[in-house]
Amino acid sequence: MWDYLQHLSFWDWLALGTLLLILEVFGAGGYLLWIGVAAAGVGVITFVVPQLPWTLQFLLFGLLSVFTAVFWWHRQRSNASPSDAPGLNMRGQELIGRTFVVQEAIVGGRGKIKVGDGVWMVRGPDMPVGTPVQVLSQDGAILQVGPAP
């Protein structure tokens, strides 16, 4: 094993990089991509400098793995732009601040309001059917309501 490590060639690093990239295709979620790129990078460096000691090759591999992963993470974070539709796919968020009518009386802090063609469960002060309420917040599938202004 030590003999093999002392005679690593660029083919070994390119093979490792290729294997990691193939494994990435099967769904590693991006984790193996940058490690595979680092292995291929060490393969290129080893091709240019064939007498590079194996300890330095592994050190380069570790540093390149961390560098490529941090570089891509930083690049992804800097490219993130604010959404023009921040409430998209957050069902119920668009109801906050709107006024609706109580459909099932709020008794003991629980009741229902009609929203469009659907009914939402609500929490709030006790109110009879037909009372207008304003949605204050959302907690999962339950809306917090208060008296409409």
PDB file of N, CA, C and O in Angstrom, residues 83-144:
ATOM      1  N   SER A  83     -36.412  37.707  -4.414  1.00  0.00           N
ATOM      2  CA  SER A  83     -37.495  37.245  -5.273  1.00  0.00           C
ATOM      3  C   SER A  83     -38.480  38.369  -5.549  1.00  0.00           C
ATOM      4  O   SER A  83     -38.765  39.193  -4.679  1.00  0.00           O
ATOM      5  N   ASP A  84     -39.017  38.382  -6.766  1.00  0.00           N
ATOM      6  CA  ASP A  84     -40.053  39.360  -7.077  1.00  0.00           C
ATOM      7  C   ASP A  84     -41.419  38.853  -6.609  1.00  0.00           C
ATOM      8  O   ASP A  84     -42.402  39.572  -6.681  1.00  0.00           O
ATOM      9  N   ALA A  85     -41.482  37.605  -6.142  1.00  0.00           N
ATOM     10  CA  ALA A  85     -42.705  37.033  -5.582  1.00  0.00           C
ATOM     11  C   ALA A  85     -42.354  36.299  -4.291  1.00  0.00           C
ATOM     12  O   ALA A  85     -42.315  35.079  -4.248  1.00  0.00           O
ATOM     13  N   PRO A  86     -42.080  37.036  -3.203  1.00  0.00           N
ATOM     14  CA  PRO A  86     -41.611  36.387  -1.977  1.00  0.00           C
ATOM     15  C   PRO A  86     -42.621  35.451  -1.330  1.00  0.00           C
ATOM     16  O   PRO A  86     -42.244  34.552  -0.602  1.00  0.00           O
ATOM     17  N   GLY A  87     -43.899  35.599  -1.587  1.00  0.00           N
ATOM     18  CA  GLY A  87     -44.905  34.741  -0.977  1.00  0.00           C
ATOM     19  C   GLY A  87     -45.263  33.539  -1.827  1.00  0.00           C
ATOM     20  O   GLY A  87     -46.162  32.778  -1.478  1.00  0.00           O
ATOM     21  N   LEU A  88     -44.575  33.347  -2.944  1.00  0.00           N
ATOM     22  CA  LEU A  88     -44.881  32.250  -3.847  1.00  0.00           C
ATOM     23  C   LEU A  88     -44.733  30.911  -3.134  1.00  0.00           C
ATOM     24  O   LEU A  88     -43.752  30.673  -2.444  1.00  0.00           O
ATOM     25  N   ASN A  89     -45.714  30.049  -3.307  1.00  0.00           N
ATOM     26  CA  ASN A  89     -45.747  28.717  -2.706  1.00  0.00           C
ATOM     27  C   ASN A  89     -45.807  28.756  -1.184  1.00  0.00           C
ATOM     28  O   ASN A  89     -45.441  27.798  -0.527  1.00  0.00           O
ATOM     29  N   MET A  90     -46.248  29.844  -0.624  1.00  0.00           N
ATOM     30  CA  MET A  90     -46.437  29.952   0.823  1.00  0.00           C
ATOM     31  C   MET A  90     -47.925  30.230   1.044  1.00  0.00           C
ATOM     32  O   MET A  90     -48.325  31.351   1.348  1.00  0.00           O
ATOM     33  N   ARG A  91     -48.695  29.169   0.843  1.00  0.00           N
ATOM     34  CA  ARG A  91     -50.134  29.287   0.890  1.00  0.00           C
ATOM     35  C   ARG A  91     -50.581  29.884   2.224  1.00  0.00           C
ATOM     36  O   ARG A  91     -50.186  29.426   3.281  1.00  0.00           O
ATOM     37  N   GLY A  92     -51.381  30.881   2.167  1.00  0.00           N
ATOM     38  CA  GLY A  92     -51.891  31.533   3.361  1.00  0.00           C
ATOM     39  C   GLY A  92     -51.224  32.867   3.643  1.00  0.00           C
ATOM     40  O   GLY A  92     -51.809  33.740   4.264  1.00  0.00           O
ATOM     41  N   GLN A  93     -49.986  33.044   3.176  1.00  0.00           N
ATOM     42  CA  GLN A  93     -49.285  34.305   3.423  1.00  0.00           C
ATOM     43  C   GLN A  93     -49.977  35.472   2.716  1.00  0.00           C
ATOM     44  O   GLN A  93     -49.960  36.587   3.220  1.00  0.00           O
ATOM     45  N   GLU A  94     -50.581  35.183   1.570  1.00  0.00           N
ATOM     46  CA  GLU A  94     -51.252  36.257   0.825  1.00  0.00           C
ATOM     47  C   GLU A  94     -52.547  36.705   1.511  1.00  0.00           C
ATOM     48  O   GLU A  94     -53.118  37.741   1.159  1.00  0.00           O
ATOM     49  N   LEU A  95     -53.001  35.949   2.508  1.00  0.00           N
ATOM     50  CA  LEU A  95     -54.234  36.293   3.207  1.00  0.00           C
ATOM     51  C   LEU A  95     -54.005  37.271   4.352  1.00  0.00           C
ATOM     52  O   LEU A  95     -54.954  37.894   4.833  1.00  0.00           O
ATOM     53  N   ILE A  96     -52.766  37.422   4.798  1.00  0.00           N
ATOM     54  CA  ILE A  96     -52.475  38.283   5.944  1.00  0.00           C
ATOM     55  C   ILE A  96     -52.828  39.729   5.605  1.00  0.00           C
ATOM     56  O   ILE A  96     -52.430  40.257   4.569  1.00  0.00           O
ATOM     57  N   GLY A  97     -53.615  40.333   6.483  1.00  0.00           N
ATOM     58  CA  GLY A  97     -54.040  41.714   6.297  1.00  0.00           C
ATOM     59  C   GLY A  97     -55.395  41.838   5.609  1.00  0.00           C
ATOM     60  O   GLY A  97     -55.997  42.909   5.615  1.00  0.00           O
ATOM     61  N   ARG A  98     -55.883  40.775   5.012  1.00  0.00           N
ATOM     62  CA  ARG A  98     -57.180  40.817   4.326  1.00  0.00           C
ATOM     63  C   ARG A  98     -58.311  40.544   5.303  1.00  0.00           C
ATOM     64  O   ARG A  98     -58.125  39.962   6.370  1.00  0.00           O
ATOM     65  N   THR A  99     -59.507  40.979   4.916  1.00  0.00           N
ATOM     66  CA  THR A  99     -60.688  40.831   5.766  1.00  0.00           C
ATOM     67  C   THR A  99     -61.617  39.772   5.173  1.00  0.00           C
ATOM     68  O   THR A  99     -61.858  39.763   3.974  1.00  0.00           O
ATOM     69  N   PHE A 100     -62.137  38.908   6.045  1.00  0.00           N
ATOM     70  CA  PHE A 100     -63.063  37.851   5.651  1.00  0.00           C
ATOM     71  C   PHE A 100     -64.192  37.785   6.662  1.00  0.00           C
ATOM     72  O   PHE A 100     -64.165  38.468   7.692  1.00  0.00           O
ATOM     73  N   VAL A 101     -65.175  36.936   6.370  1.00  0.00           N
ATOM     74  CA  VAL A 101     -66.338  36.802   7.243  1.00  0.00           C
ATOM     75  C   VAL A 101     -66.285  35.437   7.920  1.00  0.00           C
ATOM     76  O   VAL A 101     -65.977  34.420   7.288  1.00  0.00           O
ATOM     77  N   VAL A 102     -66.613  35.413   9.220  1.00  0.00           N
ATOM     78  CA  VAL A 102     -66.634  34.170   9.977  1.00  0.00           C
ATOM     79  C   VAL A 102     -67.758  33.294   9.435  1.00  0.00           C
ATOM     80  O   VAL A 102     -68.901  33.722   9.335  1.00  0.00           O
ATOM     81  N   GLN A 103     -67.419  32.049   9.074  1.00  0.00           N
ATOM     82  CA  GLN A 103     -68.418  31.113   8.553  1.00  0.00           C
ATOM     83  C   GLN A 103     -68.912  30.175   9.642  1.00  0.00           C
ATOM     84  O   GLN A 103     -70.082  29.835   9.677  1.00  0.00           O
ATOM     85  N   GLU A 104     -68.007  29.737  10.502  1.00  0.00           N
ATOM     86  CA  GLU A 104     -68.369  28.894  11.640  1.00  0.00           C
ATOM     87  C   GLU A 104     -67.901  29.643  12.884  1.00  0.00           C
ATOM     88  O   GLU A 104     -66.721  29.980  12.986  1.00  0.00           O
ATOM     89  N   ALA A 105     -68.816  29.929  13.787  1.00  0.00           N
ATOM     90  CA  ALA A 105     -68.524  30.784  14.942  1.00  0.00           C
ATOM     91  C   ALA A 105     -67.218  30.391  15.630  1.00  0.00           C
ATOM     92  O   ALA A 105     -66.897  29.212  15.760  1.00  0.00           O
ATOM     93  N   ILE A 106     -66.492  31.424  16.031  1.00  0.00           N
ATOM     94  CA  ILE A 106     -65.249  31.198  16.773  1.00  0.00           C
ATOM     95  C   ILE A 106     -65.640  31.046  18.240  1.00  0.00           C
ATOM     96  O   ILE A 106     -66.063  31.998  18.891  1.00  0.00           O
ATOM     97  N   VAL A 107     -65.521  29.818  18.736  1.00  0.00           N
ATOM     98  CA  VAL A 107     -65.891  29.503  20.113  1.00  0.00           C
ATOM     99  C   VAL A 107     -64.686  28.832  20.764  1.00  0.00           C
ATOM    100  O   VAL A 107     -64.111  27.906  20.193  1.00  0.00           O
ATOM    101  N   GLY A 108     -64.307  29.304  21.919  1.00  0.00           N
ATOM    102  CA  GLY A 108     -63.148  28.748  22.611  1.00  0.00           C
ATOM    103  C   GLY A 108     -61.859  29.030  21.853  1.00  0.00           C
ATOM    104  O   GLY A 108     -60.890  28.287  21.969  1.00  0.00           O
ATOM    105  N   GLY A 109     -61.881  30.101  21.054  1.00  0.00           N
ATOM    106  CA  GLY A 109     -60.682  30.494  20.321  1.00  0.00           C
ATOM    107  C   GLY A 109     -60.505  29.808  18.978  1.00  0.00           C
ATOM    108  O   GLY A 109     -59.546  30.073  18.262  1.00  0.00           O
ATOM    109  N   ARG A 110     -61.468  28.918  18.579  1.00  0.00           N
ATOM    110  CA  ARG A 110     -61.336  28.211  17.301  1.00  0.00           C
ATOM    111  C   ARG A 110     -62.620  28.358  16.492  1.00  0.00           C
ATOM    112  O   ARG A 110     -63.715  28.298  17.023  1.00  0.00           O
ATOM    113  N   GLY A 111     -62.428  28.504  15.175  1.00  0.00           N
ATOM    114  CA  GLY A 111     -63.565  28.624  14.268  1.00  0.00           C
ATOM    115  C   GLY A 111     -63.092  28.487  12.834  1.00  0.00           C
ATOM    116  O   GLY A 111     -61.983  28.005  12.573  1.00  0.00           O
ATOM    117  N   LYS A 112     -63.952  28.944  11.884  1.00  0.00           N
ATOM    118  CA  LYS A 112     -63.607  28.839  10.467  1.00  0.00           C
ATOM    119  C   LYS A 112     -64.063  30.094   9.730  1.00  0.00           C
ATOM    120  O   LYS A 112     -65.070  30.708  10.087  1.00  0.00           O
ATOM    121  N   ILE A 113     -63.280  30.450   8.702  1.00  0.00           N
ATOM    122  CA  ILE A 113     -63.667  31.554   7.821  1.00  0.00           C
ATOM    123  C   ILE A 113     -63.700  31.025   6.392  1.00  0.00           C
ATOM    124  O   ILE A 113     -63.037  30.048   6.055  1.00  0.00           O
ATOM    125  N   LYS A 114     -64.493  31.687   5.554  1.00  0.00           N
ATOM    126  CA  LYS A 114     -64.565  31.302   4.149  1.00  0.00           C
ATOM    127  C   LYS A 114     -63.631  32.204   3.369  1.00  0.00           C
ATOM    128  O   LYS A 114     -63.697  33.417   3.453  1.00  0.00           O
ATOM    129  N   VAL A 115     -62.739  31.566   2.596  1.00  0.00           N
ATOM    130  CA  VAL A 115     -61.786  32.283   1.755  1.00  0.00           C
ATOM    131  C   VAL A 115     -61.963  31.756   0.339  1.00  0.00           C
ATOM    132  O   VAL A 115     -61.628  30.610   0.056  1.00  0.00           O
ATOM    133  N   GLY A 116     -62.521  32.590  -0.531  1.00  0.00           N
ATOM    134  CA  GLY A 116     -62.786  32.140  -1.898  1.00  0.00           C
ATOM    135  C   GLY A 116     -63.771  30.995  -1.872  1.00  0.00           C
ATOM    136  O   GLY A 116     -64.863  31.104  -1.331  1.00  0.00           O
ATOM    137  N   ASP A 117     -63.368  29.848  -2.435  1.00  0.00           N
ATOM    138  CA  ASP A 117     -64.238  28.680  -2.410  1.00  0.00           C
ATOM    139  C   ASP A 117     -63.790  27.661  -1.363  1.00  0.00           C
ATOM    140  O   ASP A 117     -64.272  26.533  -1.353  1.00  0.00           O
ATOM    141  N   GLY A 118     -62.892  28.073  -0.485  1.00  0.00           N
ATOM    142  CA  GLY A 118     -62.397  27.173   0.558  1.00  0.00           C
ATOM    143  C   GLY A 118     -62.685  27.702   1.943  1.00  0.00           C
ATOM    144  O   GLY A 118     -63.164  28.819   2.124  1.00  0.00           O
ATOM    145  N   VAL A 119     -62.392  26.869   2.918  1.00  0.00           N
ATOM    146  CA  VAL A 119     -62.611  27.226   4.321  1.00  0.00           C
ATOM    147  C   VAL A 119     -61.299  27.029   5.065  1.00  0.00           C
ATOM    148  O   VAL A 119     -60.614  26.023   4.881  1.00  0.00           O
ATOM    149  N   TRP A 120     -60.947  28.016   5.885  1.00  0.00           N
ATOM    150  CA  TRP A 120     -59.724  27.951   6.688  1.00  0.00           C
ATOM    151  C   TRP A 120     -60.084  27.903   8.159  1.00  0.00           C
ATOM    152  O   TRP A 120     -60.993  28.598   8.610  1.00  0.00           O
ATOM    153  N   MET A 121     -59.328  27.116   8.919  1.00  0.00           N
ATOM    154  CA  MET A 121     -59.482  27.111  10.374  1.00  0.00           C
ATOM    155  C   MET A 121     -58.783  28.356  10.916  1.00  0.00           C
ATOM    156  O   MET A 121     -57.736  28.753  10.400  1.00  0.00           O
ATOM    157  N   VAL A 122     -59.401  28.955  11.938  1.00  0.00           N
ATOM    158  CA  VAL A 122     -58.830  30.168  12.518  1.00  0.00           C
ATOM    159  C   VAL A 122     -58.779  30.063  14.036  1.00  0.00           C
ATOM    160  O   VAL A 122     -59.492  29.280  14.646  1.00  0.00           O
ATOM    161  N   ARG A 123     -57.918  30.899  14.611  1.00  0.00           N
ATOM    162  CA  ARG A 123     -57.840  31.092  16.047  1.00  0.00           C
ATOM    163  C   ARG A 123     -58.009  32.579  16.305  1.00  0.00           C
ATOM    164  O   ARG A 123     -57.472  33.399  15.565  1.00  0.00           O
ATOM    165  N   GLY A 124     -58.699  32.885  17.351  1.00  0.00           N
ATOM    166  CA  GLY A 124     -58.895  34.282  17.698  1.00  0.00           C
ATOM    167  C   GLY A 124     -59.945  34.429  18.779  1.00  0.00           C
ATOM    168  O   GLY A 124     -60.443  33.438  19.322  1.00  0.00           O
ATOM    169  N   PRO A 125     -60.317  35.681  19.059  1.00  0.00           N
ATOM    170  CA  PRO A 125     -61.349  35.908  20.087  1.00  0.00           C
ATOM    171  C   PRO A 125     -62.703  35.374  19.613  1.00  0.00           C
ATOM    172  O   PRO A 125     -62.967  35.308  18.423  1.00  0.00           O
ATOM    173  N   ASP A 126     -63.544  34.975  20.559  1.00  0.00           N
ATOM    174  CA  ASP A 126     -64.864  34.432  20.213  1.00  0.00           C
ATOM    175  C   ASP A 126     -65.681  35.466  19.444  1.00  0.00           C
ATOM    176  O   ASP A 126     -65.775  36.633  19.831  1.00  0.00           O
ATOM    177  N   MET A 127     -66.275  35.008  18.310  1.00  0.00           N
ATOM    178  CA  MET A 127     -67.090  35.873  17.453  1.00  0.00           C
ATOM    179  C   MET A 127     -68.196  35.047  16.815  1.00  0.00           C
ATOM    180  O   MET A 127     -67.976  33.875  16.482  1.00  0.00           O
ATOM    181  N   PRO A 128     -69.365  35.657  16.593  1.00  0.00           N
ATOM    182  CA  PRO A 128     -70.468  34.921  15.971  1.00  0.00           C
ATOM    183  C   PRO A 128     -70.296  34.842  14.449  1.00  0.00           C
ATOM    184  O   PRO A 128     -69.486  35.548  13.852  1.00  0.00           O
ATOM    185  N   VAL A 129     -71.104  33.972  13.835  1.00  0.00           N
ATOM    186  CA  VAL A 129     -71.108  33.822  12.380  1.00  0.00           C
ATOM    187  C   VAL A 129     -71.471  35.164  11.744  1.00  0.00           C
ATOM    188  O   VAL A 129     -72.331  35.888  12.230  1.00  0.00           O
ATOM    189  N   GLY A 130     -70.782  35.501  10.640  1.00  0.00           N
ATOM    190  CA  GLY A 130     -71.073  36.724   9.903  1.00  0.00           C
ATOM    191  C   GLY A 130     -70.233  37.921  10.327  1.00  0.00           C
ATOM    192  O   GLY A 130     -70.299  38.976   9.693  1.00  0.00           O
ATOM    193  N   THR A 131     -69.440  37.790  11.356  1.00  0.00           N
ATOM    194  CA  THR A 131     -68.600  38.893  11.827  1.00  0.00           C
ATOM    195  C   THR A 131     -67.379  39.033  10.916  1.00  0.00           C
ATOM    196  O   THR A 131     -66.710  38.047  10.619  1.00  0.00           O
ATOM    197  N   PRO A 132     -67.083  40.265  10.465  1.00  0.00           N
ATOM    198  CA  PRO A 132     -65.868  40.444   9.655  1.00  0.00           C
ATOM    199  C   PRO A 132     -64.612  40.368  10.544  1.00  0.00           C
ATOM    200  O   PRO A 132     -64.583  40.930  11.633  1.00  0.00           O
ATOM    201  N   VAL A 133     -63.603  39.625  10.063  1.00  0.00           N
ATOM    202  CA  VAL A 133     -62.352  39.488  10.792  1.00  0.00           C
ATOM    203  C   VAL A 133     -61.192  39.769   9.846  1.00  0.00           C
ATOM    204  O   VAL A 133     -61.315  39.641   8.633  1.00  0.00           O
ATOM    205  N   GLN A 134     -60.092  40.178  10.446  1.00  0.00           N
ATOM    206  CA  GLN A 134     -58.880  40.430   9.663  1.00  0.00           C
ATOM    207  C   GLN A 134     -57.841  39.370  10.034  1.00  0.00           C
ATOM    208  O   GLN A 134     -57.655  39.060  11.210  1.00  0.00           O
ATOM    209  N   VAL A 135     -57.172  38.826   9.001  1.00  0.00           N
ATOM    210  CA  VAL A 135     -56.142  37.816   9.228  1.00  0.00           C
ATOM    211  C   VAL A 135     -54.880  38.534   9.706  1.00  0.00           C
ATOM    212  O   VAL A 135     -54.375  39.441   9.041  1.00  0.00           O
ATOM    213  N   LEU A 136     -54.358  38.120  10.873  1.00  0.00           N
ATOM    214  CA  LEU A 136     -53.191  38.758  11.465  1.00  0.00           C
ATOM    215  C   LEU A 136     -51.891  37.994  11.172  1.00  0.00           C
ATOM    216  O   LEU A 136     -50.847  38.597  10.958  1.00  0.00           O
ATOM    217  N   SER A 137     -51.975  36.670  11.190  1.00  0.00           N
ATOM    218  CA  SER A 137     -50.780  35.862  10.945  1.00  0.00           C
ATOM    219  C   SER A 137     -51.208  34.445  10.571  1.00  0.00           C
ATOM    220  O   SER A 137     -52.391  34.120  10.577  1.00  0.00           O
ATOM    221  N   GLN A 138     -50.211  33.622  10.271  1.00  0.00           N
ATOM    222  CA  GLN A 138     -50.468  32.240   9.905  1.00  0.00           C
ATOM    223  C   GLN A 138     -49.555  31.335  10.726  1.00  0.00           C
ATOM    224  O   GLN A 138     -48.373  31.605  10.881  1.00  0.00           O
ATOM    225  N   ASP A 139     -50.123  30.248  11.238  1.00  0.00           N
ATOM    226  CA  ASP A 139     -49.361  29.243  11.962  1.00  0.00           C
ATOM    227  C   ASP A 139     -49.697  27.894  11.336  1.00  0.00           C
ATOM    228  O   ASP A 139     -50.654  27.240  11.735  1.00  0.00           O
ATOM    229  N   GLY A 140     -48.926  27.509  10.329  1.00  0.00           N
ATOM    230  CA  GLY A 140     -49.208  26.274   9.603  1.00  0.00           C
ATOM    231  C   GLY A 140     -50.478  26.431   8.791  1.00  0.00           C
ATOM    232  O   GLY A 140     -50.597  27.315   7.965  1.00  0.00           O
ATOM    233  N   ALA A 141     -51.482  25.582   9.058  1.00  0.00           N
ATOM    234  CA  ALA A 141     -52.749  25.638   8.326  1.00  0.00           C
ATOM    235  C   ALA A 141     -53.802  26.428   9.077  1.00  0.00           C
ATOM    236  O   ALA A 141     -54.954  26.462   8.667  1.00  0.00           O
ATOM    237  N   ILE A 142     -53.427  27.053  10.174  1.00  0.00           N
ATOM    238  CA  ILE A 142     -54.379  27.818  10.983  1.00  0.00           C
ATOM    239  C   ILE A 142     -54.036  29.296  10.920  1.00  0.00           C
ATOM    240  O   ILE A 142     -52.878  29.678  11.087  1.00  0.00           O
ATOM    241  N   LEU A 143     -55.042  30.105  10.662  1.00  0.00           N
ATOM    242  CA  LEU A 143     -54.861  31.552  10.581  1.00  0.00           C
ATOM    243  C   LEU A 143     -55.225  32.187  11.919  1.00  0.00           C
ATOM    244  O   LEU A 143     -56.192  31.785  12.557  1.00  0.00           O
ATOM    245  N   GLN A 144     -54.449  33.169  12.315  1.00  0.00           N
ATOM    246  CA  GLN A 144     -54.747  33.944  13.526  1.00  0.00           C
ATOM    247  C   GLN A 144     -55.516  35.170  13.074  1.00  0.00           C
ATOM    248  O   GLN A 144     -55.080  35.888  12.174  1.00  0.00           O
TER     249      GLN A 144
END
